[in-house]
mmCIF file of C-alpha atoms and ligand atoms in Angstrom:
data_model
loop_
_atom_site.group_PDB
_atom_site.id
_atom_site.type_symbol
_atom_site.label_atom_id
_atom_site.label_comp_id
_atom_site.label_asym_id
_atom_site.label_seq_id
_atom_site.Cartn_x
_atom_site.Cartn_y
_atom_site.Cartn_z
ATOM 1 C CA MET L 1 -102.898 -145.683 -191.674
ATOM 2 C CA SER L 2 -104.971 -142.891 -193.398
ATOM 3 C CA SER L 3 -106.825 -140.387 -191.109
ATOM 4 C CA LYS L 4 -110.053 -141.521 -191.145
ATOM 5 C CA HIS L 5 -108.972 -144.799 -190.154
ATOM 6 C CA VAL L 6 -107.799 -142.742 -186.878
ATOM 7 C CA LEU L 7 -111.401 -142.188 -184.689
ATOM 8 C CA PRO L 8 -112.676 -145.209 -185.333
ATOM 9 C CA CYS L 9 -109.398 -147.057 -183.746
ATOM 10 C CA LEU L 10 -110.008 -144.773 -180.920
ATOM 11 C CA ILE L 11 -113.077 -145.699 -180.174
ATOM 12 C CA ALA L 12 -112.344 -149.148 -180.202
ATOM 13 C CA ALA L 13 -109.339 -148.920 -177.790
ATOM 14 C CA LEU L 14 -111.569 -147.011 -175.120
ATOM 15 C CA LEU L 15 -114.451 -149.570 -175.777
ATOM 16 C CA ALA L 16 -111.671 -152.081 -175.113
ATOM 17 C CA TRP L 17 -109.874 -150.302 -171.945
ATOM 18 C CA ALA L 18 -113.769 -149.508 -170.511
ATOM 19 C CA PRO L 19 -113.943 -152.735 -169.049
ATOM 20 C CA LEU L 20 -110.626 -153.152 -167.090
ATOM 21 C CA GLN L 21 -111.960 -150.442 -164.747
ATOM 22 C CA ALA L 22 -113.613 -150.824 -161.735
ATOM 23 C CA ALA L 23 -117.038 -150.846 -162.058
ATOM 24 C CA ALA L 24 -118.628 -148.722 -158.999
ATOM 25 C CA LYS L 25 -121.385 -150.502 -157.393
ATOM 26 C CA THR L 26 -123.774 -148.948 -154.368
ATOM 27 C CA CYS L 27 -125.293 -152.008 -152.679
ATOM 28 C CA ASN L 28 -128.268 -151.627 -150.722
ATOM 29 C CA VAL L 29 -128.653 -152.973 -147.318
ATOM 30 C CA ALA L 30 -131.639 -152.201 -144.669
ATOM 31 C CA ILE L 31 -131.886 -152.862 -140.903
ATOM 32 C CA ASP L 32 -135.047 -151.785 -138.590
ATOM 33 C CA SER L 33 -134.401 -151.545 -134.672
ATOM 34 C CA ASN L 34 -137.221 -151.099 -131.854
ATOM 35 C CA ASP L 35 -137.994 -150.045 -128.343
ATOM 36 C CA ALA L 36 -137.121 -154.011 -127.071
ATOM 37 C CA MET L 37 -133.031 -153.231 -128.025
ATOM 38 C CA GLN L 38 -133.012 -155.220 -131.048
ATOM 39 C CA PHE L 39 -131.771 -155.193 -134.486
ATOM 40 C CA ASP L 40 -133.822 -157.373 -136.989
ATOM 41 C CA LYS L 41 -131.093 -159.118 -138.653
ATOM 42 C CA LYS L 42 -128.053 -160.995 -137.225
ATOM 43 C CA GLU L 43 -126.374 -160.959 -140.341
ATOM 44 C CA ILE L 44 -125.554 -158.595 -143.053
ATOM 45 C CA ARG L 45 -124.085 -160.406 -146.444
ATOM 46 C CA ILE L 46 -122.379 -157.655 -148.896
ATOM 47 C CA ALA L 47 -121.980 -159.247 -152.523
ATOM 48 C CA ALA L 48 -118.055 -158.900 -153.512
ATOM 49 C CA ASP L 49 -118.924 -156.524 -156.266
ATOM 50 C CA CYS L 50 -120.090 -153.886 -153.954
ATOM 51 C CA THR L 51 -117.754 -151.389 -154.431
ATOM 52 C CA GLN L 52 -119.728 -149.343 -151.430
ATOM 53 C CA VAL L 53 -123.017 -150.019 -149.772
ATOM 54 C CA LYS L 54 -125.551 -147.668 -148.816
ATOM 55 C CA LEU L 55 -126.728 -148.544 -145.488
ATOM 56 C CA THR L 56 -130.444 -147.650 -144.196
ATOM 57 C CA LEU L 57 -130.856 -147.486 -140.234
ATOM 58 C CA ARG L 58 -134.490 -147.612 -139.119
ATOM 59 C CA HIS L 59 -136.113 -147.288 -135.985
ATOM 60 C CA THR L 60 -139.430 -148.962 -136.269
ATOM 61 C CA GLY L 61 -140.267 -148.344 -132.577
ATOM 62 C CA ALA L 62 -141.781 -145.243 -130.078
ATOM 63 C CA LEU L 63 -139.343 -144.279 -127.781
ATOM 64 C CA PRO L 64 -136.713 -141.155 -128.110
ATOM 65 C CA ALA L 65 -133.305 -140.730 -129.051
ATOM 66 C CA GLU L 66 -132.718 -140.626 -124.595
ATOM 67 C CA VAL L 67 -134.566 -143.299 -123.884
ATOM 68 C CA MET L 68 -133.879 -145.712 -126.156
ATOM 69 C CA GLY L 69 -131.413 -144.641 -128.948
ATOM 70 C CA HIS L 70 -130.222 -146.767 -131.806
ATOM 71 C CA ASN L 71 -126.980 -146.060 -134.255
ATOM 72 C CA TRP L 72 -124.949 -148.870 -136.191
ATOM 73 C CA VAL L 73 -121.333 -149.365 -136.093
ATOM 74 C CA LEU L 74 -118.931 -152.039 -137.908
ATOM 75 C CA THR L 75 -116.276 -152.769 -136.947
ATOM 76 C CA THR L 76 -113.671 -156.153 -136.899
ATOM 77 C CA THR L 77 -114.765 -158.571 -134.446
ATOM 78 C CA ALA L 78 -111.194 -158.265 -132.580
ATOM 79 C CA ASN L 79 -112.022 -154.719 -131.848
ATOM 80 C CA LEU L 80 -115.829 -155.152 -130.295
ATOM 81 C CA GLU L 81 -115.209 -155.569 -127.053
ATOM 82 C CA ALA L 82 -112.912 -152.625 -126.472
ATOM 83 C CA LEU L 83 -114.623 -150.092 -128.990
ATOM 84 C CA ALA L 84 -117.918 -150.667 -127.472
ATOM 85 C CA THR L 85 -116.527 -150.238 -123.446
ATOM 86 C CA ALA L 86 -114.745 -147.027 -125.764
ATOM 87 C CA ALA L 87 -117.865 -145.645 -127.377
ATOM 88 C CA GLY L 88 -120.081 -146.342 -124.425
ATOM 89 C CA LYS L 89 -118.522 -143.786 -121.913
ATOM 90 C CA LEU L 90 -119.024 -141.233 -124.662
ATOM 91 C CA PRO L 91 -121.533 -138.674 -124.083
ATOM 92 C CA ALA L 92 -124.636 -138.870 -126.300
ATOM 93 C CA SER L 93 -123.698 -135.731 -128.108
ATOM 94 C CA SER L 94 -120.786 -137.669 -129.767
ATOM 95 C CA ASP L 95 -123.767 -140.254 -131.258
ATOM 96 C CA HIS L 96 -121.130 -142.616 -128.702
ATOM 97 C CA VAL L 97 -118.720 -143.159 -131.587
ATOM 98 C CA PRO L 98 -115.338 -142.317 -130.907
ATOM 99 C CA LYS L 99 -113.846 -139.267 -133.663
ATOM 100 C CA GLY L 100 -110.793 -140.847 -135.330
ATOM 101 C CA ASP L 101 -110.947 -144.143 -134.035
ATOM 102 C CA ALA L 102 -109.720 -146.354 -136.543
ATOM 103 C CA ARG L 103 -111.601 -148.974 -135.675
ATOM 104 C CA VAL L 104 -114.606 -147.807 -136.638
ATOM 105 C CA LEU L 105 -115.131 -148.587 -140.082
ATOM 106 C CA ALA L 106 -118.315 -146.897 -140.350
ATOM 107 C CA ALA L 107 -121.086 -145.593 -138.565
ATOM 108 C CA SER L 108 -124.517 -143.568 -137.704
ATOM 109 C CA LYS L 109 -126.177 -141.034 -135.788
ATOM 110 C CA VAL L 110 -128.472 -142.340 -132.959
ATOM 111 C CA ILE L 111 -131.799 -142.209 -134.014
ATOM 112 C CA GLY L 112 -134.942 -142.438 -132.301
ATOM 113 C CA GLY L 113 -138.184 -144.630 -132.389
ATOM 114 C CA GLY L 114 -140.053 -143.491 -136.230
ATOM 115 C CA GLN L 115 -136.818 -141.829 -137.409
ATOM 116 C CA SER L 116 -134.341 -143.112 -139.714
ATOM 117 C CA THR L 117 -130.535 -142.639 -141.015
ATOM 118 C CA THR L 118 -128.394 -143.604 -143.593
ATOM 119 C CA LEU L 119 -124.653 -143.569 -144.093
ATOM 120 C CA THR L 120 -122.735 -144.461 -147.218
ATOM 121 C CA PHE L 121 -118.846 -146.222 -146.598
ATOM 122 C CA PRO L 122 -116.841 -147.964 -149.773
ATOM 123 C CA THR L 123 -116.390 -151.839 -148.964
ATOM 124 C CA SER L 124 -112.263 -150.972 -150.042
ATOM 125 C CA MET L 125 -111.893 -150.966 -146.478
ATOM 126 C CA LEU L 126 -113.460 -154.535 -146.099
ATOM 127 C CA ARG L 127 -110.810 -157.670 -146.402
ATOM 128 C CA LYS L 128 -113.137 -160.652 -147.908
ATOM 129 C CA GLY L 129 -113.753 -163.430 -145.579
ATOM 130 C CA GLY L 130 -112.912 -160.728 -142.823
ATOM 131 C CA ASP L 131 -114.186 -161.467 -139.738
ATOM 132 C CA TYR L 132 -116.769 -158.128 -138.998
ATOM 133 C CA THR L 133 -119.138 -157.281 -136.168
ATOM 134 C CA PHE L 134 -121.979 -154.769 -136.467
ATOM 135 C CA PHE L 135 -123.312 -153.181 -133.222
ATOM 136 C CA CYS L 136 -125.198 -150.578 -131.432
ATOM 137 C CA SER L 137 -122.414 -148.374 -129.742
ATOM 138 C CA VAL L 138 -124.825 -146.862 -127.018
ATOM 139 C CA PRO L 139 -124.108 -147.911 -123.851
ATOM 140 C CA GLY L 140 -125.447 -151.207 -122.642
ATOM 141 C CA HIS L 141 -127.159 -151.824 -125.968
ATOM 142 C CA TRP L 142 -124.373 -154.096 -127.711
ATOM 143 C CA SER L 143 -124.475 -157.725 -125.882
ATOM 144 C CA MET L 144 -127.584 -157.448 -127.543
ATOM 145 C CA MET L 145 -127.355 -155.579 -130.490
ATOM 146 C CA LYS L 146 -125.144 -157.089 -132.962
ATOM 147 C CA GLY L 147 -124.564 -159.247 -135.674
ATOM 148 C CA LYS L 148 -121.653 -160.052 -138.281
ATOM 149 C CA LEU L 149 -121.011 -158.595 -141.257
ATOM 150 C CA VAL L 150 -119.691 -160.957 -144.266
ATOM 151 C CA PHE L 151 -118.157 -159.564 -147.238
ATOM 152 C CA GLY L 152 -117.776 -161.453 -150.615
HETATM 153 CU CU1 LIG E 1 -128.742 -149.421 -129.413
#
């Protein structure tokens, strides 16, 4: 091969290789919460090709965080009750999320009426077809504020 063919060959090789790399794709999700201790969604679907989720939690109510604060926590449905119970015993300063707890797959801070918060998490720790539940871990809220997260 002559040297003038080296560069085109190199470019062709790179182009052929590029699609083999997993394309990063951030998927946006929004969920609202309110003064009536409710989320506006019972299910969140994440497409299988999303490598990352950017979730925005809004609080459309007017009550302050100390009275009617909400967060968004993701866990497996199997761990829901134990995690919600443990989180509910934590002080407000912790955002009701136990630090370093492997059962917490993703968690936002607690917000009050008129506020919003965004969190980003990778889908690499989710299994396609796995059974996941999102909930609000503010004490007493999870029985009303929960839903399914479906990946895949
Ligand atoms: Cu709540």
